PDB file of N, CA and C in Angstrom:
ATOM      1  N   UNK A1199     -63.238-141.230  87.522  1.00 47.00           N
ATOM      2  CA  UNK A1199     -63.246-142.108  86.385  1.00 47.00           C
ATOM      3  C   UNK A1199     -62.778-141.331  85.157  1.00 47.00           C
ATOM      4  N   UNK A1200     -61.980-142.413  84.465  1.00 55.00           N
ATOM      5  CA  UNK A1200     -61.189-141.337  82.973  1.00 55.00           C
ATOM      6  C   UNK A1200     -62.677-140.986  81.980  1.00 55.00           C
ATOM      7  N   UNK A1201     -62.137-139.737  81.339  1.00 57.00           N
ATOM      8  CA  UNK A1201     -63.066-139.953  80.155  1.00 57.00           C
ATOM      9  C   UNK A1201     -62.851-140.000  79.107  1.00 57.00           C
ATOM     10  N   UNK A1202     -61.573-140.494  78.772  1.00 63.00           N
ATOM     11  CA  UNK A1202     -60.292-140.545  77.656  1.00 63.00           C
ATOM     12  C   UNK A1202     -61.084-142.412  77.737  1.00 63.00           C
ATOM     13  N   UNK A1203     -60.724-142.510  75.881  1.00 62.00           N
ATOM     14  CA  UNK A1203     -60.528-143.896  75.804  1.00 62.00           C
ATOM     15  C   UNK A1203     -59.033-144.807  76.528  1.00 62.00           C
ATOM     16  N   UNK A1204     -59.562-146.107  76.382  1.00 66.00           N
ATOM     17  CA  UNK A1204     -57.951-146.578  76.847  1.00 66.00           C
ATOM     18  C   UNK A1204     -57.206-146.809  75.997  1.00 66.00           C
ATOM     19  N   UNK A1205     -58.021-147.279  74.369  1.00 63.00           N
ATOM     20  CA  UNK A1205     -57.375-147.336  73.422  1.00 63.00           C
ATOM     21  C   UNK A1205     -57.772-147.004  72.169  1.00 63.00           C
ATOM     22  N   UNK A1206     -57.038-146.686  71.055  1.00 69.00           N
ATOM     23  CA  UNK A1206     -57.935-146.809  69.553  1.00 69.00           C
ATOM     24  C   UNK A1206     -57.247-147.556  68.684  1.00 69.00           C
ATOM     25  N   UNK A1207     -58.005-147.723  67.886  1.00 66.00           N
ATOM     26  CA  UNK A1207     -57.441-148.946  66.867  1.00 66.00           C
ATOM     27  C   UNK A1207     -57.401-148.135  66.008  1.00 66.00           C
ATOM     28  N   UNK A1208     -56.414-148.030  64.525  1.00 71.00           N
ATOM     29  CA  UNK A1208     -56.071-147.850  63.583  1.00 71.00           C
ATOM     30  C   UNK A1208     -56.413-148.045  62.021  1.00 71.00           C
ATOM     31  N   UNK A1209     -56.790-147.639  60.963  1.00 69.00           N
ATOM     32  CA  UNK A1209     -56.867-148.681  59.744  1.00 69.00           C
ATOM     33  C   UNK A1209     -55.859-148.913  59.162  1.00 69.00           C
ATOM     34  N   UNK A1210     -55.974-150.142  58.399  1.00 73.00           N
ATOM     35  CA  UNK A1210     -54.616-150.414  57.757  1.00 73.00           C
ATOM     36  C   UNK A1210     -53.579-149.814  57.315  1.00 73.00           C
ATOM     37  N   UNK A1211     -53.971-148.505  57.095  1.00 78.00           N
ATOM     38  CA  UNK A1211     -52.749-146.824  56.601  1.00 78.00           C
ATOM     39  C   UNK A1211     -52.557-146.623  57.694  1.00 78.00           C
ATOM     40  N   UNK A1212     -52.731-146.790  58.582  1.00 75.00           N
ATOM     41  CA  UNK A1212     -52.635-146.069  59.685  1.00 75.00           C
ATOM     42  C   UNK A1212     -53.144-144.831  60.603  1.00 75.00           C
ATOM     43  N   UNK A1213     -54.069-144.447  60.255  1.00 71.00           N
ATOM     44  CA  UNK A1213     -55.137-143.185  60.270  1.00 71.00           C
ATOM     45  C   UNK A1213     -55.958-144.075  61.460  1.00 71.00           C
ATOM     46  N   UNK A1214     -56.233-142.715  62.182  1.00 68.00           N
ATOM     47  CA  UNK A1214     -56.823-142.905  63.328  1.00 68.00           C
ATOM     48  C   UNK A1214     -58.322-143.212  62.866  1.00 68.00           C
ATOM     49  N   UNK A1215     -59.406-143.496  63.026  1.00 70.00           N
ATOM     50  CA  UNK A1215     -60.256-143.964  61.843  1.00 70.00           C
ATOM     51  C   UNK A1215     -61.436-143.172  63.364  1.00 70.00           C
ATOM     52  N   UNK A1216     -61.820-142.005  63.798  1.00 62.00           N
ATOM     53  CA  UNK A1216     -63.099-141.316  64.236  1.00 62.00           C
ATOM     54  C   UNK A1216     -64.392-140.905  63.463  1.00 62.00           C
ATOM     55  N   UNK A1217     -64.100-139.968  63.078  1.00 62.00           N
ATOM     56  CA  UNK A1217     -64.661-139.481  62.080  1.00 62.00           C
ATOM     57  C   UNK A1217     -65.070-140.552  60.952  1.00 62.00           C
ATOM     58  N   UNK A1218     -66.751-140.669  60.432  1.00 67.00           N
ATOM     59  CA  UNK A1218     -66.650-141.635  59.354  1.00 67.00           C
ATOM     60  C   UNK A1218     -66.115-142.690  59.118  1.00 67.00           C
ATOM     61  N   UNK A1219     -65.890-143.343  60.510  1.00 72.00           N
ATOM     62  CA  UNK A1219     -65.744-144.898  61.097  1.00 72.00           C
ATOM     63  C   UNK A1219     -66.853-145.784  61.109  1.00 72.00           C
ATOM     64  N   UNK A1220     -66.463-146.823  59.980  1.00 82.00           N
ATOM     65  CA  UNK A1220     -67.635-147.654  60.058  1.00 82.00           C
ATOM     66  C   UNK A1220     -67.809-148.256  61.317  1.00 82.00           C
ATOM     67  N   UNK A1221     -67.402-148.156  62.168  1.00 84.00           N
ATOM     68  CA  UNK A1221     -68.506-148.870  63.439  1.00 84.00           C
ATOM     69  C   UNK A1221     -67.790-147.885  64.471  1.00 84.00           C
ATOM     70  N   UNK A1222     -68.629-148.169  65.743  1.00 83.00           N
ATOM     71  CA  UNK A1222     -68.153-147.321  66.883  1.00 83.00           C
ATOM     72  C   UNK A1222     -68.463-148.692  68.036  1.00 83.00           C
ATOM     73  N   UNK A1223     -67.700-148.607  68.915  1.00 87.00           N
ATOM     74  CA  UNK A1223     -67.830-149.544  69.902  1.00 87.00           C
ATOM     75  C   UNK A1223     -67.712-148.881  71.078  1.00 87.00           C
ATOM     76  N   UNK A1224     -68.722-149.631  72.427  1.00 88.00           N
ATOM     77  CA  UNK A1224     -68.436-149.246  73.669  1.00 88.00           C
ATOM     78  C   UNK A1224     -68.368-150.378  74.674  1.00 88.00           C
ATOM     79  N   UNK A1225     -67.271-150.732  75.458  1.00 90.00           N
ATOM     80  CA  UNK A1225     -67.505-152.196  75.456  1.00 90.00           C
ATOM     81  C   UNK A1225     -67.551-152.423  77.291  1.00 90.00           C
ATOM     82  N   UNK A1226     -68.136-153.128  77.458  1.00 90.00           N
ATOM     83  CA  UNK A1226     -68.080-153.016  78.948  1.00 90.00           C
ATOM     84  C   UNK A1226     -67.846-154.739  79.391  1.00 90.00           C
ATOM     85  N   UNK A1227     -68.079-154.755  80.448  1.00 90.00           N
ATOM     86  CA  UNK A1227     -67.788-156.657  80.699  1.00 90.00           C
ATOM     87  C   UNK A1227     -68.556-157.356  80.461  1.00 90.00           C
ATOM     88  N   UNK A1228     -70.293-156.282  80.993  1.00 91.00           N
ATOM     89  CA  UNK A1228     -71.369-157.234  80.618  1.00 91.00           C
ATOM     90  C   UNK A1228     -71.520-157.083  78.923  1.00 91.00           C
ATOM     91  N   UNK A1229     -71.670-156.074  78.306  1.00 92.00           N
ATOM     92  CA  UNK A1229     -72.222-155.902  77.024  1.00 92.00           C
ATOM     93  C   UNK A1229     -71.186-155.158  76.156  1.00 92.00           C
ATOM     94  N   UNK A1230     -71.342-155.852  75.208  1.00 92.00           N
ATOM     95  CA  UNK A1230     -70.765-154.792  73.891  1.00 92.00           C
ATOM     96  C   UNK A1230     -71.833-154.201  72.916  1.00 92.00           C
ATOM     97  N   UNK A1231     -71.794-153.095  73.217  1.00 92.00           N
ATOM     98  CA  UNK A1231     -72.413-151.714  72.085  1.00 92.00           C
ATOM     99  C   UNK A1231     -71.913-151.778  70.729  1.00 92.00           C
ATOM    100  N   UNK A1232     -72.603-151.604  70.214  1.00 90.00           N
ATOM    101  CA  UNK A1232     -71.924-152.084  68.211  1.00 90.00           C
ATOM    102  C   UNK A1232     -73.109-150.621  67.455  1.00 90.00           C
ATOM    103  N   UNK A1233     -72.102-149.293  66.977  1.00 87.00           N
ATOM    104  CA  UNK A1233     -73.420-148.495  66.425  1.00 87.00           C
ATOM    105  C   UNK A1233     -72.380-148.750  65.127  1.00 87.00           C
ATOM    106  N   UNK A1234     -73.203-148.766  63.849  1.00 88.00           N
ATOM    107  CA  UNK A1234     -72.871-149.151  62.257  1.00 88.00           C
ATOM    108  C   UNK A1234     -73.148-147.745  61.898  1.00 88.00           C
ATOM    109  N   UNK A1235     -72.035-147.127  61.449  1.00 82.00           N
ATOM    110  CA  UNK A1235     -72.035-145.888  60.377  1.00 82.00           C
ATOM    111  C   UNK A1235     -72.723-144.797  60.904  1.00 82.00           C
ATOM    112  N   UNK A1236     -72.149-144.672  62.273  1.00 70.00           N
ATOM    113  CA  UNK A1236     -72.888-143.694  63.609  1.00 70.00           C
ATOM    114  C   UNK A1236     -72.239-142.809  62.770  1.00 70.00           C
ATOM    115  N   UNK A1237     -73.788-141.550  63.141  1.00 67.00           N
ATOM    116  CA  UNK A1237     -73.558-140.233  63.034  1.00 67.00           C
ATOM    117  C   UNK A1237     -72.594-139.435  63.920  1.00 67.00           C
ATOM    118  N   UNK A1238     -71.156-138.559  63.168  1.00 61.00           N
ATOM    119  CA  UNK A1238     -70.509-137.746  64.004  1.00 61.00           C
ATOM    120  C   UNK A1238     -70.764-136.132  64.187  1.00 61.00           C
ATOM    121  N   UNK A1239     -71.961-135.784  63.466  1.00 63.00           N
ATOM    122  CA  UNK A1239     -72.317-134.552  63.660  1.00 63.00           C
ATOM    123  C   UNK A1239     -72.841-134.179  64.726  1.00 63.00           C
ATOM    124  N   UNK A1240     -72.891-135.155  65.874  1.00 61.00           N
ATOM    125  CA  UNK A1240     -74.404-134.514  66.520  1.00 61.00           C
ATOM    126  C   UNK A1240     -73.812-133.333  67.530  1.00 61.00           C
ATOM    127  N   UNK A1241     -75.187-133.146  68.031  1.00 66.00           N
ATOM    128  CA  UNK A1241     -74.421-131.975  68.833  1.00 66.00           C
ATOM    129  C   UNK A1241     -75.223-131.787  70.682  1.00 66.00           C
ATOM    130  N   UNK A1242     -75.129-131.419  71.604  1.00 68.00           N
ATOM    131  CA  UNK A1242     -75.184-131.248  72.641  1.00 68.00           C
ATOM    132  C   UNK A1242     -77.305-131.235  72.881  1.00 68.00           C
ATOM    133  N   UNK A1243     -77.630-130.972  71.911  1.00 75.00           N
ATOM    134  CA  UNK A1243     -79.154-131.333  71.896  1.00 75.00           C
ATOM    135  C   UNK A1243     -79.863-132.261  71.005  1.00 75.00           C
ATOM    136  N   UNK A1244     -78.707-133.083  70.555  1.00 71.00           N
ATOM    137  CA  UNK A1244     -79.717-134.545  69.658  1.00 71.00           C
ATOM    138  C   UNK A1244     -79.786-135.235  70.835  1.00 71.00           C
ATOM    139  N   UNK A1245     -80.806-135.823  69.969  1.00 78.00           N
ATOM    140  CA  UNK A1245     -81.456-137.422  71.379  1.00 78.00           C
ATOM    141  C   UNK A1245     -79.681-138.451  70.975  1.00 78.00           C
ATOM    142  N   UNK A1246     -80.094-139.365  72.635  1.00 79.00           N
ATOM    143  CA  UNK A1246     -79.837-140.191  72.296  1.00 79.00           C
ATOM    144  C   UNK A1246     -79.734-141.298  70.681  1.00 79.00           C
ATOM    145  N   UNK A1247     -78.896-141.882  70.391  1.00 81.00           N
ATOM    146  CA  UNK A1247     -78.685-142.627  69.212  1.00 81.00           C
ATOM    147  C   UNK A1247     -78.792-144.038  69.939  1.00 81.00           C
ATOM    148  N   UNK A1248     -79.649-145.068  70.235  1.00 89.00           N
ATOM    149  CA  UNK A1248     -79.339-146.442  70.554  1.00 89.00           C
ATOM    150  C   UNK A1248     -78.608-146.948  69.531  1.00 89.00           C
ATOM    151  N   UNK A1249     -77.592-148.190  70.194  1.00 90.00           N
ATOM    152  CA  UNK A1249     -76.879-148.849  69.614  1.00 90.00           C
ATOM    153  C   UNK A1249     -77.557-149.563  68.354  1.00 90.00           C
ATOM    154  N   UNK A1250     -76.766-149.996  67.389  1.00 92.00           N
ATOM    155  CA  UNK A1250     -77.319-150.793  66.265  1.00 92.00           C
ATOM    156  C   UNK A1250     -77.430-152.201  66.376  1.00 92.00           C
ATOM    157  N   UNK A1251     -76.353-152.640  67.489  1.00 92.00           N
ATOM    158  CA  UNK A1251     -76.221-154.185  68.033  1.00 92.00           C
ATOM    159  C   UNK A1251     -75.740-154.169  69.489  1.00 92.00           C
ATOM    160  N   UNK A1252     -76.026-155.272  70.251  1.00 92.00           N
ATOM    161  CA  UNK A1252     -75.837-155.476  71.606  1.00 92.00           C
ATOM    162  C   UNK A1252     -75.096-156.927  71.376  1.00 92.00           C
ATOM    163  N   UNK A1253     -74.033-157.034  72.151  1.00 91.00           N
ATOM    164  CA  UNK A1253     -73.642-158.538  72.366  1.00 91.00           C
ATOM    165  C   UNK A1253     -73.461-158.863  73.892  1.00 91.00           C
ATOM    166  N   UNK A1254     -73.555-160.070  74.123  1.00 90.00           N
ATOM    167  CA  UNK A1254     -73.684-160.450  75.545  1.00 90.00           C
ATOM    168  C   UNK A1254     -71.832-160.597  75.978  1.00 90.00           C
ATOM    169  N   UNK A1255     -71.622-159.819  76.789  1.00 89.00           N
ATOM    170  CA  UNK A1255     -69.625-159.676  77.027  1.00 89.00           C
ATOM    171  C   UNK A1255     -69.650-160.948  77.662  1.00 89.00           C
ATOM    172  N   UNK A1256     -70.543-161.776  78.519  1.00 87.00           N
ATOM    173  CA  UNK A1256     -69.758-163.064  78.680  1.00 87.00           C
ATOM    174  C   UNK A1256     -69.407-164.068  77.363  1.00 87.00           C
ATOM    175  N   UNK A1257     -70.414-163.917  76.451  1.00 84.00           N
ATOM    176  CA  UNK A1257     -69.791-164.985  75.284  1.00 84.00           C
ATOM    177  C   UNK A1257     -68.465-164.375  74.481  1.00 84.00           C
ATOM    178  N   UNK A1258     -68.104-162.971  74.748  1.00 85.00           N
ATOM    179  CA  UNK A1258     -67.132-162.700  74.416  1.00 85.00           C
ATOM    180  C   UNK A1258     -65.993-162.669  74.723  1.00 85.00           C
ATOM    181  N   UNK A1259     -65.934-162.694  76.173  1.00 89.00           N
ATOM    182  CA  UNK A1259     -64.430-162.478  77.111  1.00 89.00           C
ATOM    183  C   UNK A1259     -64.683-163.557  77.592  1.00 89.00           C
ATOM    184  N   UNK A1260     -65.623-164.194  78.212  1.00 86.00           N
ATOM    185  CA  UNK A1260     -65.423-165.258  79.616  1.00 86.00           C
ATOM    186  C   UNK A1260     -64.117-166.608  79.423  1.00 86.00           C
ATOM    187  N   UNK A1261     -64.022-167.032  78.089  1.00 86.00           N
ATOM    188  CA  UNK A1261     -63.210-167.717  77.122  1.00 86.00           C
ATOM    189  C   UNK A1261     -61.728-167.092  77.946  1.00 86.00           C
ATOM    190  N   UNK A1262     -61.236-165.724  78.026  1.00 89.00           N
ATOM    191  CA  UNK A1262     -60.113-165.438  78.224  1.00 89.00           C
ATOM    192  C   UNK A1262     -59.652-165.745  79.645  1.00 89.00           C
ATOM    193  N   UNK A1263     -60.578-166.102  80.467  1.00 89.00           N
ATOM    194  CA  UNK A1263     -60.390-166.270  81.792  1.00 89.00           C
ATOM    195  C   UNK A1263     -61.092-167.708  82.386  1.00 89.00           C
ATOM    196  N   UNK A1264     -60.856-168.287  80.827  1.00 87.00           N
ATOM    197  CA  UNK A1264     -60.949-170.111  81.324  1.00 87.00           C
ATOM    198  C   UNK A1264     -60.063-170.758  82.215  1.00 87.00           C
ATOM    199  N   UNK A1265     -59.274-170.311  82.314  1.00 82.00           N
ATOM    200  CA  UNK A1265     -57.473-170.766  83.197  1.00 82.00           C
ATOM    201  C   UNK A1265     -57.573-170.165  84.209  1.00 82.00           C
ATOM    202  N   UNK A1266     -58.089-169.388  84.237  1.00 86.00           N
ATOM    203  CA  UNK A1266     -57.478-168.431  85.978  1.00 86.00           C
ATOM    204  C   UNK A1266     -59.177-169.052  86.614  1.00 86.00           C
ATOM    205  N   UNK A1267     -59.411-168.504  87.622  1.00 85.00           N
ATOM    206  CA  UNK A1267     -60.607-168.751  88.581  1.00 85.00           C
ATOM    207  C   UNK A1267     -61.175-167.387  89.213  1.00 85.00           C
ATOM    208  N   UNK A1268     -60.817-166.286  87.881  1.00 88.00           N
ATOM    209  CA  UNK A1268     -61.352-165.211  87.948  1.00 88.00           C
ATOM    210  C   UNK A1268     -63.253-165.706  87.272  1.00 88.00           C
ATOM    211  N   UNK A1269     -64.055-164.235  87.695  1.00 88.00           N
ATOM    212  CA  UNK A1269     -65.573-164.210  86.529  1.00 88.00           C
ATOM    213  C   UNK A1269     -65.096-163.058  86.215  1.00 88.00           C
ATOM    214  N   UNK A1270     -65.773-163.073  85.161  1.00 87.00           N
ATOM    215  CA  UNK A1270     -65.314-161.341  84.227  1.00 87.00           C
ATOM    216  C   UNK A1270     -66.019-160.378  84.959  1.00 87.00           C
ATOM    217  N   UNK A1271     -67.413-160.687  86.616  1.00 87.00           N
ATOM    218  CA  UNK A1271     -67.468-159.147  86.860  1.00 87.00           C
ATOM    219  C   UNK A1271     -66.379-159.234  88.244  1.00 87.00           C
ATOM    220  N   UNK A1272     -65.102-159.716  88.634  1.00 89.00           N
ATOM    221  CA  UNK A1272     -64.916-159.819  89.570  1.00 89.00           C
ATOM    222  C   UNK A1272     -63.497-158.705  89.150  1.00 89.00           C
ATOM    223  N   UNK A1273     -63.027-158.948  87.257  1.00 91.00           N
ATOM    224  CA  UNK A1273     -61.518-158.612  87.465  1.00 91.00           C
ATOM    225  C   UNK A1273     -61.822-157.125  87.585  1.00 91.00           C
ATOM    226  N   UNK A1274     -59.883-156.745  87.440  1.00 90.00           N
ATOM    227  CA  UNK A1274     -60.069-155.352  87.574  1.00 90.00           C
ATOM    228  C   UNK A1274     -59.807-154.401  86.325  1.00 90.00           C
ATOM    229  N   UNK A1275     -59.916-153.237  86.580  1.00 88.00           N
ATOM    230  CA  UNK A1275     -59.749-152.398  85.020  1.00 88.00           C
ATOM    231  C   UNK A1275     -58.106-152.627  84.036  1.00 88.00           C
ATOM    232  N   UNK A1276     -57.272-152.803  84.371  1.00 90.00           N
ATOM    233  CA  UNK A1276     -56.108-153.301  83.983  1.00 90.00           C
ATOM    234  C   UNK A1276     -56.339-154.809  83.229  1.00 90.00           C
ATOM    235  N   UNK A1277     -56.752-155.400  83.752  1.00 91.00           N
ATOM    236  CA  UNK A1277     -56.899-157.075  83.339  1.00 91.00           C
ATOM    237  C   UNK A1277     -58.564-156.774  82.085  1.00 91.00           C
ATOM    238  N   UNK A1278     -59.471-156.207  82.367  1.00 91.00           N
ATOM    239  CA  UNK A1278     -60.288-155.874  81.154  1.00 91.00           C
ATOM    240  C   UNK A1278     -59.764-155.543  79.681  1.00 91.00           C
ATOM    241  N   UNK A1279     -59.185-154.622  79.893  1.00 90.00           N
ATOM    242  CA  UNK A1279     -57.849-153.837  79.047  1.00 90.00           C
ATOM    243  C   UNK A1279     -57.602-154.799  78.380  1.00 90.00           C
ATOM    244  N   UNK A1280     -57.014-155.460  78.854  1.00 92.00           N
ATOM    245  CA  UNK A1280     -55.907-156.713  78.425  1.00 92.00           C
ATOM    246  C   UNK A1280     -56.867-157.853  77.835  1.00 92.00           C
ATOM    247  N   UNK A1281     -57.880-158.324  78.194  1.00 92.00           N
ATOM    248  CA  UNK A1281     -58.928-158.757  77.564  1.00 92.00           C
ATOM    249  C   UNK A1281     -59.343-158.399  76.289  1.00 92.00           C
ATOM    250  N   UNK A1282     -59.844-157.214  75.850  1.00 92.00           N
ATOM    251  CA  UNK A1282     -60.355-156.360  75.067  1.00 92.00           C
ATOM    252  C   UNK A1282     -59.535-156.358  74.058  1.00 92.00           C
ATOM    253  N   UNK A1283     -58.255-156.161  74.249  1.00 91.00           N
ATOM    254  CA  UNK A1283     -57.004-155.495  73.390  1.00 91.00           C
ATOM    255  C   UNK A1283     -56.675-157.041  72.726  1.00 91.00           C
ATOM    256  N   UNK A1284     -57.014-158.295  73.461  1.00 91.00           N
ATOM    257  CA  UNK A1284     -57.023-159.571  73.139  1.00 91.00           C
ATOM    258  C   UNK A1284     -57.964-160.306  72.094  1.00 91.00           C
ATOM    259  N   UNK A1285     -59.174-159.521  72.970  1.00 91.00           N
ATOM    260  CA  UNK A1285     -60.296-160.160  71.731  1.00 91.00           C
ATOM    261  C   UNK A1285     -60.209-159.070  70.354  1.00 91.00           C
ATOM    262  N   UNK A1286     -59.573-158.137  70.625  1.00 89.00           N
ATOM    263  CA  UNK A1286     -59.362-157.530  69.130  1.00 89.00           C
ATOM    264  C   UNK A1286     -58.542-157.828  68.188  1.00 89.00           C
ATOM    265  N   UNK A1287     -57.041-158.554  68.718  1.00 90.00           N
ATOM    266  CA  UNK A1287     -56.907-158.562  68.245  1.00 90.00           C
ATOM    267  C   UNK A1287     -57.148-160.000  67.256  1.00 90.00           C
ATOM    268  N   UNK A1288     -57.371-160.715  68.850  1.00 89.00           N
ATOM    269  CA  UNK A1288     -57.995-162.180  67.832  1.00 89.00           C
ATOM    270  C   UNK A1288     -59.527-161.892  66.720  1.00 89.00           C
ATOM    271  N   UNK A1289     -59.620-161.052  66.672  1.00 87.00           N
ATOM    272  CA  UNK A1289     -60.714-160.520  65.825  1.00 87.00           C
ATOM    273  C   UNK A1289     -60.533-160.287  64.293  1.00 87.00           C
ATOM    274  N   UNK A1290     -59.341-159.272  64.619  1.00 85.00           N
ATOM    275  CA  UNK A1290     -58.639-158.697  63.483  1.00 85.00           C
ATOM    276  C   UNK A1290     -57.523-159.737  62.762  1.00 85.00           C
ATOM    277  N   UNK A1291     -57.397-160.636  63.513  1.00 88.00           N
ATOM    278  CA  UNK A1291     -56.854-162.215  62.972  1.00 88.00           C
ATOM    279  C   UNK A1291     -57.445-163.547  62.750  1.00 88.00           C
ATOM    280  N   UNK A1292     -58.883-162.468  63.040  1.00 85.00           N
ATOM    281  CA  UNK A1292     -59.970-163.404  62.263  1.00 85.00           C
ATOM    282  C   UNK A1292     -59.873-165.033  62.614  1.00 85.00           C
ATOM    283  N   UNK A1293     -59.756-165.059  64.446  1.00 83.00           N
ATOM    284  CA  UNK A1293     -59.170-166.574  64.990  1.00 83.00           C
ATOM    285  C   UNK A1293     -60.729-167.437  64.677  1.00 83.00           C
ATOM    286  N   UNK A1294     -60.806-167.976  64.242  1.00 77.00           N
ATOM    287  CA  UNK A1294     -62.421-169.058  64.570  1.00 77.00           C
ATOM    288  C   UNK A1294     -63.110-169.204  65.523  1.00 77.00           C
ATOM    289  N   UNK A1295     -62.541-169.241  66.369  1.00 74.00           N
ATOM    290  CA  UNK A1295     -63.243-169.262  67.941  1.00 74.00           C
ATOM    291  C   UNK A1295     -63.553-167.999  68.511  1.00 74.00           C
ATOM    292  N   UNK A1296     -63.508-166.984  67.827  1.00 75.00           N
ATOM    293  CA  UNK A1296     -63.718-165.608  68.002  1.00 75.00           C
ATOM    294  C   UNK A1296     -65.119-164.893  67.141  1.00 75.00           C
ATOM    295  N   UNK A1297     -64.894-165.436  65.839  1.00 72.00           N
ATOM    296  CA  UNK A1297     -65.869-165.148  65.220  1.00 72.00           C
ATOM    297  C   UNK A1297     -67.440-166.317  65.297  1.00 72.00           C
ATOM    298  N   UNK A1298     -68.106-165.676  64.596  1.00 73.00           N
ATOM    299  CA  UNK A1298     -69.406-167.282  64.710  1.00 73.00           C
ATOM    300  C   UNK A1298     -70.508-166.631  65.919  1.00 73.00           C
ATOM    301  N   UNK A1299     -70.410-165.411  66.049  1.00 76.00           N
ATOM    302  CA  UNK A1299     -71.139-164.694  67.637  1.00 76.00           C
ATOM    303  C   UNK A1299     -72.350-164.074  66.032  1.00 76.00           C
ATOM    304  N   UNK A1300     -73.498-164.861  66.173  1.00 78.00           N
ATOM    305  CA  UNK A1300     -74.525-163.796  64.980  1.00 78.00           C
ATOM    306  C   UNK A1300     -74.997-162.277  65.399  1.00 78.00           C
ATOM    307  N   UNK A1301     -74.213-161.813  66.783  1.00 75.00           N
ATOM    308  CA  UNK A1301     -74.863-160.207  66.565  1.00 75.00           C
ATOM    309  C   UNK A1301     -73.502-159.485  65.876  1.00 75.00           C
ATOM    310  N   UNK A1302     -72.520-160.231  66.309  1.00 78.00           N
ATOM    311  CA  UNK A1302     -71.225-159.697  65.340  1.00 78.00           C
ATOM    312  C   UNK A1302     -71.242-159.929  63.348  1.00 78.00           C
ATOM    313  N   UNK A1303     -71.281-161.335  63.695  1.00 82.00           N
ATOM    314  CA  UNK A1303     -72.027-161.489  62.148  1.00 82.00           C
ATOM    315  C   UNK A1303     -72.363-160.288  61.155  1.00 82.00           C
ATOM    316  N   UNK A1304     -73.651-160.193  61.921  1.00 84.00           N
ATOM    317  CA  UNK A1304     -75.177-159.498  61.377  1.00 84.00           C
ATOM    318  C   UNK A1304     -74.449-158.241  61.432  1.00 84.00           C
ATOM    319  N   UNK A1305     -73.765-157.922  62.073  1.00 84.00           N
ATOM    320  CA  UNK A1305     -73.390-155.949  62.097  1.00 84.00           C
ATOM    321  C   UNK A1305     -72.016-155.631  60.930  1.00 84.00           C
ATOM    322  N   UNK A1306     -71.542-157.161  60.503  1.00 83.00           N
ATOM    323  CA  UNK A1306     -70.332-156.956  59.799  1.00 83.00           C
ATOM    324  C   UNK A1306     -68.731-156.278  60.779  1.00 83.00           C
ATOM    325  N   UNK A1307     -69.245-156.642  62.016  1.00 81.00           N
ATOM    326  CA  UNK A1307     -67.772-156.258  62.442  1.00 81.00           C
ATOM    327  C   UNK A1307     -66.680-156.978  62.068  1.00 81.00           C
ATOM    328  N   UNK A1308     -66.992-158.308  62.252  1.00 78.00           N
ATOM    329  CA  UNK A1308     -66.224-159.226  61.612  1.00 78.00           C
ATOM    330  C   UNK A1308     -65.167-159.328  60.516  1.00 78.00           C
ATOM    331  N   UNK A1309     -66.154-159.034  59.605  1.00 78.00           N
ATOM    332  CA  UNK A1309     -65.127-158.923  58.283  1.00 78.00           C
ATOM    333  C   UNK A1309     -64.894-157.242  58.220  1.00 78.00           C
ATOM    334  N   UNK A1310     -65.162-156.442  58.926  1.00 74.00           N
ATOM    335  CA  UNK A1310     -64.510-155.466  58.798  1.00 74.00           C
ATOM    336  C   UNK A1310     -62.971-155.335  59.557  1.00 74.00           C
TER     337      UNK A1310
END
């Protein structure tokens, strides 16, 4: 299994945005991880950091695979990808049917 991301997103300059990134995401099919203004210092003996928000990944993806007669735990890592890279960017285009999820809301990913 990789341990490289598959992707990163950018800020509007274009700067890779790690370091002192208002949010950090980890996203899987079932759940999305949401940590707000995560610490990047830590080091090989801090505890765990739990997430700041949890969202349920079927109210987030299942929408993308209304047409096909796939379930989101059936596809494969290629077609997730493509999901993900979808709901971001309908995110970042701020589509209506994307936003309106209150753990996204509440964490400000949204309008970020």
């Amino acid at each position: 299994m990789s341990t490289q991301p598959d992707f990163f997103l950018y800020d509007r300059i274009g700067r890779l945005t790690f370091r002192g990134a208002p949010f950090f995401l980890l996203v899987t099919p079932g759940r999305l991880y949401i940590w707000k203004d995560a610490l990047t210092d830590l080091n090989d003996e801090s505890p765990p950091v739990p997430p700041d928000y949890e969202v349920d990944g079927g109210l987030l993806f299942c929408r993308y695979l209304e047409r096909s007669r796939w379930k989101l735990e059936e596809i494969h890592r290629p077609t997730f990808e493509l999901i993900v890279m979808s709901w971001l960017s309908d995110l970042i285009w701020q589509r209506p049917d994307v936003i309106g999820i209150p753990a996204l809301e509440s964490s400000g990913l949204s309008e970020a």
